[in-house]
Coordinates of C-alpha atoms and ligand atoms in Angstrom, one line a residue:
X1 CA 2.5 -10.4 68.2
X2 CA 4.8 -11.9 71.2
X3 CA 8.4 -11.6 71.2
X4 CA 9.6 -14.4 70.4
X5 CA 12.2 -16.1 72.0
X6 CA 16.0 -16.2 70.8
X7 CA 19.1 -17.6 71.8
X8 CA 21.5 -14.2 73.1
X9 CA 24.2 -14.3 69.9
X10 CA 20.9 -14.0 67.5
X11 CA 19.5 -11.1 69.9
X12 CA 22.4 -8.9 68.3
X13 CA 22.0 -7.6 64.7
X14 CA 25.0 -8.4 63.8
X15 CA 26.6 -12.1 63.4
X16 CA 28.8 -13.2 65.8
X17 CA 32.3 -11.2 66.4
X18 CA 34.5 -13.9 64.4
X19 CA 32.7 -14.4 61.5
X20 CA 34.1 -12.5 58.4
X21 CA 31.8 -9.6 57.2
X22 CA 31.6 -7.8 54.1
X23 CA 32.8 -3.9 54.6
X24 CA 29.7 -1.5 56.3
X25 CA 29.6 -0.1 52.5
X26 CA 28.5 -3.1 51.0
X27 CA 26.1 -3.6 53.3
X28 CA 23.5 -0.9 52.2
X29 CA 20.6 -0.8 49.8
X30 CA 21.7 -0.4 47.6
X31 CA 23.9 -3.2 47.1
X32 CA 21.7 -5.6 47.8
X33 CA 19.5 -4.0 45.2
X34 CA 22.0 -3.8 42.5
X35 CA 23.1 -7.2 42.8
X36 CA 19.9 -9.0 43.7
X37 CA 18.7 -7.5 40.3
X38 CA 20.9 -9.7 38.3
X39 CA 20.1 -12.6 40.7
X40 CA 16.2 -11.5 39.7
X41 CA 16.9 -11.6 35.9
X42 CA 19.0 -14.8 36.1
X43 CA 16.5 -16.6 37.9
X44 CA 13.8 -15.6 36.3
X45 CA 15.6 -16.5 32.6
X46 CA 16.2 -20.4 34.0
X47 CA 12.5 -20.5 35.6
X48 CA 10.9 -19.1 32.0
X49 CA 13.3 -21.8 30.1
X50 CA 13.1 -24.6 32.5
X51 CA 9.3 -24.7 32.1
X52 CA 9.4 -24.9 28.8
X53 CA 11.5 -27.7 29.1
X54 CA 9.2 -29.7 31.2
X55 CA 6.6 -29.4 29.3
X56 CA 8.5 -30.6 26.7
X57 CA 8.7 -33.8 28.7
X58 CA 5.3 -33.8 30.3
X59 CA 3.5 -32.7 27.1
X60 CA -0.4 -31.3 28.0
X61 CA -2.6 -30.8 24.9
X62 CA -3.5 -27.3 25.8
X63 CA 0.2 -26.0 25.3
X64 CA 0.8 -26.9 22.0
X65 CA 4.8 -26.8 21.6
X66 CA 6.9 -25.5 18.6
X67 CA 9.0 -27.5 16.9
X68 CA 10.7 -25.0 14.7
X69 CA 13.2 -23.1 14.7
X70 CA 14.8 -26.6 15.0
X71 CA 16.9 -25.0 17.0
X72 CA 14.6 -23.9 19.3
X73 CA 14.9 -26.2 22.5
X74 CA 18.8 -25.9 21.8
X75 CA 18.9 -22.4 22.8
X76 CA 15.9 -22.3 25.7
X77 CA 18.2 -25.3 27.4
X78 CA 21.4 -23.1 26.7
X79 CA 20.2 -20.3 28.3
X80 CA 18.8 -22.5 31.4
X81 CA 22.1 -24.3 31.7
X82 CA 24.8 -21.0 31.0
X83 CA 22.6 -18.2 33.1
X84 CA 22.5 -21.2 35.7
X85 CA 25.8 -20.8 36.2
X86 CA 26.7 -17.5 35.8
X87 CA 24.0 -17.4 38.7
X88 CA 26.0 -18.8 41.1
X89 CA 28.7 -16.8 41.4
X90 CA 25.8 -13.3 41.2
X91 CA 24.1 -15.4 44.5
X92 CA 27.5 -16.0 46.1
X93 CA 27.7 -12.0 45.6
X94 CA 23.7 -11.3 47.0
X95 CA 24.6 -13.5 49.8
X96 CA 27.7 -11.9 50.8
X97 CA 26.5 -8.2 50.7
X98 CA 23.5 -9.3 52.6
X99 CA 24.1 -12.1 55.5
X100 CA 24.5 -9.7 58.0
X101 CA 20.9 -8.8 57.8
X102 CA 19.8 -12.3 58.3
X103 CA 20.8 -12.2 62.0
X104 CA 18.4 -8.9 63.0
X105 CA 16.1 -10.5 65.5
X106 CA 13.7 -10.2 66.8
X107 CA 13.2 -11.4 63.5
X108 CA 8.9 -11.0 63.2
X109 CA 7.2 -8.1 65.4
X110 CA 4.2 -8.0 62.3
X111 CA 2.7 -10.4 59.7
X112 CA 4.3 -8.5 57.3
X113 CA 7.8 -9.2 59.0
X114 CA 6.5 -13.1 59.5
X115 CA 6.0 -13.3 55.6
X116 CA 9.1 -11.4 55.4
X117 CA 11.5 -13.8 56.7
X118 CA 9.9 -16.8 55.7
X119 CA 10.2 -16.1 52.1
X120 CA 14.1 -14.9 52.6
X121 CA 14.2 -18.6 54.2
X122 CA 12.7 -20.5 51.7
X123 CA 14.2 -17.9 48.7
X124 CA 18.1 -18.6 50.0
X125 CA 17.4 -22.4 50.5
X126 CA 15.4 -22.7 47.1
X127 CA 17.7 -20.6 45.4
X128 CA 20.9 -22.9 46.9
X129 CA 19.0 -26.2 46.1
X130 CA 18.7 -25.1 42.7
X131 CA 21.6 -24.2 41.7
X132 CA 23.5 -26.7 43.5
X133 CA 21.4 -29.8 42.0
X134 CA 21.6 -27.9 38.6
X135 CA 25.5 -27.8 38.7
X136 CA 25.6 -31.6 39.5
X137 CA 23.0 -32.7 37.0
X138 CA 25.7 -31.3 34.2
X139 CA 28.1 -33.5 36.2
X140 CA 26.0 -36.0 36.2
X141 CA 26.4 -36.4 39.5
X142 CA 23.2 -38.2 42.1
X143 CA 24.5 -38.1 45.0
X144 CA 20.9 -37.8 46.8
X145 CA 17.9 -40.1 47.5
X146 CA 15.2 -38.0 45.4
X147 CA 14.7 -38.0 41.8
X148 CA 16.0 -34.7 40.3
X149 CA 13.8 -33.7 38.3
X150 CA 11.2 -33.9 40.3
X151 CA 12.9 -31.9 43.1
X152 CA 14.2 -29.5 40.9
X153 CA 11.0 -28.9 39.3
X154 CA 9.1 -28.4 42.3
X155 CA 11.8 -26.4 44.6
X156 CA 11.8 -24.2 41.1
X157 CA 8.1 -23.0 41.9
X158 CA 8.7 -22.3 45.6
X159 CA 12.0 -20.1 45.1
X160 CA 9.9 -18.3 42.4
X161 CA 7.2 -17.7 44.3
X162 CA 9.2 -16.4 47.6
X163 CA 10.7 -14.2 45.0
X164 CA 8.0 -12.6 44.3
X165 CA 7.1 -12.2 47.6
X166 CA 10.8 -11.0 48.5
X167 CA 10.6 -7.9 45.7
X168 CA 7.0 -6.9 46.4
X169 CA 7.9 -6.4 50.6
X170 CA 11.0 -4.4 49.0
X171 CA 9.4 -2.7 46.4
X172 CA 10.0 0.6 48.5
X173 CA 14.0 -0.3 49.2
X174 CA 13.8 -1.1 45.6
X175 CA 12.4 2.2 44.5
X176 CA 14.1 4.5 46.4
X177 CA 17.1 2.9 45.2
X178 CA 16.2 4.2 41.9
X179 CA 16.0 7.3 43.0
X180 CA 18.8 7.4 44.2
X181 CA 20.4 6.1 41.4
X182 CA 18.9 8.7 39.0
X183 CA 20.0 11.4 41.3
X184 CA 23.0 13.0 40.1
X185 CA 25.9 12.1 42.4
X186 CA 27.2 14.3 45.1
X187 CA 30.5 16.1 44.1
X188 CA 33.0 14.4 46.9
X189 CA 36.1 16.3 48.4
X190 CA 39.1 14.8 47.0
X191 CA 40.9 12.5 49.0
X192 CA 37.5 11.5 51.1
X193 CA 36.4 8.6 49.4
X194 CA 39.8 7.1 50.4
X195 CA 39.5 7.4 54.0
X196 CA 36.1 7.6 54.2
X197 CA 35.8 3.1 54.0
X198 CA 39.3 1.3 53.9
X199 CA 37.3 -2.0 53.0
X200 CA 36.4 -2.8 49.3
X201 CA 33.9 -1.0 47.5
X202 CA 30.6 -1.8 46.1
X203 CA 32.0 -1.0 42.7
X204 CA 35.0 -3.6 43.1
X205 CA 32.7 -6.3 44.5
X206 CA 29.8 -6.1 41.6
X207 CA 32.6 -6.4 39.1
X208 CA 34.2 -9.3 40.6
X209 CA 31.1 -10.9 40.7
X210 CA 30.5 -9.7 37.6
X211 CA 33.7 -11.4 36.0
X212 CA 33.4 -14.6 37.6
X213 CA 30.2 -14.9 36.4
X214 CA 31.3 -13.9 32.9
X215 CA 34.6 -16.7 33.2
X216 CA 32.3 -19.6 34.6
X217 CA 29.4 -18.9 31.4
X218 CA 32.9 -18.4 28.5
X219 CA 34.3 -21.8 30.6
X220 CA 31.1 -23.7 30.3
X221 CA 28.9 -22.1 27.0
X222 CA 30.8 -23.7 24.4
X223 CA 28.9 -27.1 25.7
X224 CA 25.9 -25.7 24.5
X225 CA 26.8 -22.6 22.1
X226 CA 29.0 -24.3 19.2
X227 CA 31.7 -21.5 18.8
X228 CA 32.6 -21.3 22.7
X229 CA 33.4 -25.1 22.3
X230 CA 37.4 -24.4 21.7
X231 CA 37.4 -22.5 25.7
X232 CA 35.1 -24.7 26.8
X233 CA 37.5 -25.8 30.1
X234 CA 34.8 -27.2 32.1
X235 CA 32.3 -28.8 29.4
X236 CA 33.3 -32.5 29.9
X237 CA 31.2 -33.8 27.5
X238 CA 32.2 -32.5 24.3
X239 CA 33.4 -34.4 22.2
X240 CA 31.9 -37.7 22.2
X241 CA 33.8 -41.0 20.5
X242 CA 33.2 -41.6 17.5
X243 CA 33.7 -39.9 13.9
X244 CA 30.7 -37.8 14.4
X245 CA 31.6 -36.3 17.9
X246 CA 28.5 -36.7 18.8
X247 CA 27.9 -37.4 22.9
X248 CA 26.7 -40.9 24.1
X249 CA 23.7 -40.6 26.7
X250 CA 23.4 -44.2 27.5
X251 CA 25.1 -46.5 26.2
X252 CA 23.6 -50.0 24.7
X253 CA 25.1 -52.1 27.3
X254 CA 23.4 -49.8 30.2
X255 CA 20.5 -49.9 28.8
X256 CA 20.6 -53.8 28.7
X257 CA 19.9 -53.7 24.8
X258 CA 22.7 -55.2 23.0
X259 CA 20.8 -58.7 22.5
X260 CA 17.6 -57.6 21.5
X261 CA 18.7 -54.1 19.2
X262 CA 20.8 -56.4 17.2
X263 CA 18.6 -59.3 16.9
X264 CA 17.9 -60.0 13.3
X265 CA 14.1 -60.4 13.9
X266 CA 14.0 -57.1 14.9
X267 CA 10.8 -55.1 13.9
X268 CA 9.0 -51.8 14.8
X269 CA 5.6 -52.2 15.2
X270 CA 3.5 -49.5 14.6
X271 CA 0.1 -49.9 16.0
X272 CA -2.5 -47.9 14.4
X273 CA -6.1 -48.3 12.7
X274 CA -4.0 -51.0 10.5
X275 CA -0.7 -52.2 12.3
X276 CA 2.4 -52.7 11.0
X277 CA 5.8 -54.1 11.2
X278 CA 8.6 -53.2 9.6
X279 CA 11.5 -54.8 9.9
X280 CA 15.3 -52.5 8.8
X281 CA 15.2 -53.7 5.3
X282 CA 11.1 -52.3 5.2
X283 CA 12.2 -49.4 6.6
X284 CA 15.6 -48.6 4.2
X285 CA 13.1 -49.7 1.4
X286 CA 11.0 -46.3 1.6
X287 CA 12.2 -42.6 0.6
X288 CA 15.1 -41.4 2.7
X289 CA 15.7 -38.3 3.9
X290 CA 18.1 -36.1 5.4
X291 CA 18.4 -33.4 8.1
X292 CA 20.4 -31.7 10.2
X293 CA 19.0 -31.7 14.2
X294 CA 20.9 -31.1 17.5
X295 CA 21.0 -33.4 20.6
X296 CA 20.2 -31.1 23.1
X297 CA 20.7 -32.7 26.6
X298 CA 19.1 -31.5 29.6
X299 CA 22.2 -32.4 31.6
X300 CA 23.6 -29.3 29.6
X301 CA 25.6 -30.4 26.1
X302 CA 24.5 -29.6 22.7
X303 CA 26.1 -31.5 19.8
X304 CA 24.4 -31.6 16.3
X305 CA 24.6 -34.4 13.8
X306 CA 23.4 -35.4 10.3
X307 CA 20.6 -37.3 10.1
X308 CA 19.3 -40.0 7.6
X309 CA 16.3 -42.0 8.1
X310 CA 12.6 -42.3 7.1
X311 CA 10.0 -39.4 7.6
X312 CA 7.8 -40.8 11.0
X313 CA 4.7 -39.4 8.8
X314 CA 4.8 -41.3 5.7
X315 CA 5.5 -44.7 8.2
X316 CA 2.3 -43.4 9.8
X317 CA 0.7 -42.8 6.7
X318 CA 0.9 -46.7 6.4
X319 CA 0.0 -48.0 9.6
X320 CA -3.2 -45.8 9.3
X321 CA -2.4 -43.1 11.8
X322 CA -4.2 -39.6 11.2
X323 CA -2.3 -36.6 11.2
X324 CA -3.0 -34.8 14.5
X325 CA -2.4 -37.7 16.3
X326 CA -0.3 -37.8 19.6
X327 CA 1.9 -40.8 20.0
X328 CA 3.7 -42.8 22.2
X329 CA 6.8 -44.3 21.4
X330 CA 8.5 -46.9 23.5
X331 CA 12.2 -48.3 23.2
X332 CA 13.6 -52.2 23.2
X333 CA 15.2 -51.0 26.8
X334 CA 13.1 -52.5 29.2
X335 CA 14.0 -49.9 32.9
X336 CA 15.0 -46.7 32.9
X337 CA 13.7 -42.9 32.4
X338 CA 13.7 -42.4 28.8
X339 CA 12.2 -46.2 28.0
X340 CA 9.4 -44.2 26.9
X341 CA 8.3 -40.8 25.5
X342 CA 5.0 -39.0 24.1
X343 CA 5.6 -37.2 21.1
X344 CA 2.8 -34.8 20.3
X345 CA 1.2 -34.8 17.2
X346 CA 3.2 -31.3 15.6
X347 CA 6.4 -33.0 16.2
X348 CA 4.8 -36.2 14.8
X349 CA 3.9 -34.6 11.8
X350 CA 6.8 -32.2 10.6
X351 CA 8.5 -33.3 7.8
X352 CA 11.5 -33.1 9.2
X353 CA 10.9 -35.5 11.9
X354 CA 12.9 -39.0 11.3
X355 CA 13.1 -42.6 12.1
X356 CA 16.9 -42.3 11.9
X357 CA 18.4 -45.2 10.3
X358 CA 21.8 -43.3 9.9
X359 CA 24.2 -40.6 12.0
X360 CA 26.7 -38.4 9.4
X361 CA 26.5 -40.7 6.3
X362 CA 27.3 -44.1 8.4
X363 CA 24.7 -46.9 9.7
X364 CA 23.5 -45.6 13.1
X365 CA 26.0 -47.6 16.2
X366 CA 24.4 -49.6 18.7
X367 CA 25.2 -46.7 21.6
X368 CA 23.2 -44.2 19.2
X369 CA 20.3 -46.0 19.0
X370 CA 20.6 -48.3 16.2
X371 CA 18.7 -50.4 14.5
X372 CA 16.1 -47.0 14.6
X373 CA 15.6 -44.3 16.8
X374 CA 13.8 -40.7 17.1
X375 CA 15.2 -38.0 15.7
X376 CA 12.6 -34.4 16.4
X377 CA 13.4 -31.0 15.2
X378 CA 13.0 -28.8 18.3
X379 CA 12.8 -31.4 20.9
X380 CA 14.7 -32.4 24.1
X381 CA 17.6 -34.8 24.3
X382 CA 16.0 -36.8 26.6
X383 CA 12.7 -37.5 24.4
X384 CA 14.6 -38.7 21.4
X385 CA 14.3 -41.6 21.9
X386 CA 16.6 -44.7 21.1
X387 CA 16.4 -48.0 20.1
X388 CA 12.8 -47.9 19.1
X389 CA 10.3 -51.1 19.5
X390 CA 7.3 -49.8 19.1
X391 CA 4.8 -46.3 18.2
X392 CA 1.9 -46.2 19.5
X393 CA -1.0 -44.0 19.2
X394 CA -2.4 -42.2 22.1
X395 CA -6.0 -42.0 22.6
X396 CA -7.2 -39.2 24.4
Ligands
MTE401 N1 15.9 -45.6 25.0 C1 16.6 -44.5 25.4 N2 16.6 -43.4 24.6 C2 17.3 -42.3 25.0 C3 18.1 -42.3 26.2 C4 18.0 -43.5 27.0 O1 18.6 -43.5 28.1 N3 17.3 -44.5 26.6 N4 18.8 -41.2 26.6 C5 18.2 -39.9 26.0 C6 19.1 -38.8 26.3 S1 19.0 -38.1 27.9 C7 19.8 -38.1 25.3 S2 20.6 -36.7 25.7 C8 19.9 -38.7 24.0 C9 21.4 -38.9 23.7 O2 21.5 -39.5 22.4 P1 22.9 -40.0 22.0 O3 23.4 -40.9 23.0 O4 22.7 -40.6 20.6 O5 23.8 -38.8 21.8 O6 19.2 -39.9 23.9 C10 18.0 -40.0 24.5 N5 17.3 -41.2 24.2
MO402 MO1 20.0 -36.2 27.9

């Protein structure tokens, strides 16, 4: 392959004389590998989790989804949201120890180097977009033109796969730094270690990375893992107004709702082999039940409440809607993402699925979806869907 041409400041292998490097220690192997394994495992715990959460939302009837433990989704979008950011500050770390080698040019002499150095492109840029959009989704921040989940979702599968790529070209670094590691350590003259590298160590650096990523997950967990709520610093969502505590999504009056959710000619209509309406009283007229089920938000809070309402089965029972039936159900709100979910039919069908009429023993309030909303054991946030209009049954 030609040489191919570079401007004289990339030509060194080094970055430029001013910019601030990490110590020559840090900048071996074996660094890189250490950290850039808990990079690898944190990664790879928010691409396995964050999956599962889209399928949640973009159910396909060959993966059929569990709906118990009801706490289920709860954890996977835990563990997406808190290894999420206790990746940051393990990338900040990989970055650091590593940046140097970005500037070795020429940068491709073989195919091998070609493949190389894209992947490292599109792993650090992935890997930034990520993270980055992730952080300001739990802000709730949208400060770009594309739609996030979307972009996330996609950029998700290209870091992924330039990571594979990245650890199978340094599978040999990666072994040999084993090795290494398994080797028992060469006895070192006293005093040496001291003069031998006045900058940091690898030691030091790990463990600051280490600790930051430990403060930002104790910080930030208690959003999403109930008894790290009392230190949770930078969890501004918890706790929501209100006597239950419970976080408010969207409320009525942006979802343009307030007219036709408190309209006294309200009904849900239910259209199966023989549709019905039921209007509140219909629905408070039939066997109420009970049960406690988190709101799990993908834009990383957790808050459980108690539920009262009817089971959705026995309201399908009398609209003439099989069991094993996927459904659609649709909300009074006429824009917006969650106007609209598909419930499959094991989440249609377990008992402990509601038409919630009521949140911790009072009438549901307009912000939490009254007169009826969804309530799912096991199921996202976003798909529980509010001020309910209308279930429909999908036909495959
Ligand atoms: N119709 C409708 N349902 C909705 C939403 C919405 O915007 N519109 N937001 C969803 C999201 S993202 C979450 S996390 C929960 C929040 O429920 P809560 O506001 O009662 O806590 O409602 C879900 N149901
Ligand atoms: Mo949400």
């Amino acid at each position: 392959m030609p040489e191919l041409p570079s401007p004289a400041w990339l030509r060194a292998d080094t970055p430029p004389s001013w910019w601030p490097r990490p110590p020559r220690r840090l900048r071996d192997a074996a660094s890189a590998v250490s950290v850039g394994r808990w990079v690898g495992i944190a990664f790879t715990v928010c691409f396995v989790t964050g999956v599962f959460s889209h399928v949640h939302q973009h159910p396909v009837t060959w993966l059929p989804l569990p709906t118990r433990p009801v706490w289920i989704y709860e954890v996977t979008q835990g563990m997406h949201v808190v290894v999420g950011l206790a990746a940051i500050p393990l990338l900040l770390a990989k970055l650091w120890t590593v940046y140097p080698r970005l500037f070795a040019w020429p940068t491709a002499r073989t195919l091998v180097q070609l493949l190389e150095r894209v992947s490292i492109a599109v792993l650090v840029a992935g890997a930034i977009f990520e993270l980055a959009t992730g952080l300001l989704n739990i802000l709730q921040w949208y400060p770009w033109p594309f739609g996030f989940v979307q972009a996330h979702w996609w950029v998700a599968w290209l870091t992924v796969g330039a990571l594979l790529v990245h650890v199978a070209v340094k599978a040999p670094v990666i072994a040999a730094s084993w090795r290494t590691h398994r080797a028992p350590t060469p006895a070192v003259p006293p005093g040496a270690a001291a003069t031998a590298d006045t900058g940091v160590s690898r030691r030091t650096v790990l463990l600051a990375a280490g600790t930051a990523a430990a403060a930002v997950t104790v910080v930030t967990a208690g959003q999403t893992v109930p008894w790290l709520s009392r230190v949770a610093a930078l969890a501004p969502r918890l706790p929501g107004p209100g006597a239950s505590g419970l976080p408010i999504n969207r409320t009525a009056h942006a979802a343009d709702v307030e007219q036709t959710a408190t309209d006294p000619a309200w009904v849900l209509q239910v259209a199966g082999r023989t549709p019905r309406s039921f209007s509140l009283e219909d629905l408070a007229a039939l066997a109420q039940r009970t049960a406690v089920l988190p709101i799990a938000c993908v834009e990383g809070w957790t808050a459980p409440g108690r539920w009262t309402g009817v089971r959705l089965r026995e309201v399908l029972d009398l609209a003439g809607i099989a069991t094993g039936s996927d459904l659609r159900l649709v909300s009074l709100e006429l824009r917006g993402n969650s106007r609209m979910s598909l419930l499959p039919a094991t989440f249609a069908d377990d008992p402990l699925t509601l038409l919630a009429l009521q949140l911790d023993g009072a009438p549901l309030s307009l912000d939490h979806g009254y007169p009826c909303r969804l309530i799912a054991p096991g199921r996202p946030g976003v798909a529980q869907t509010k001020w309910l209009a209308r279930i429909e049954q999908v036909i495959a």
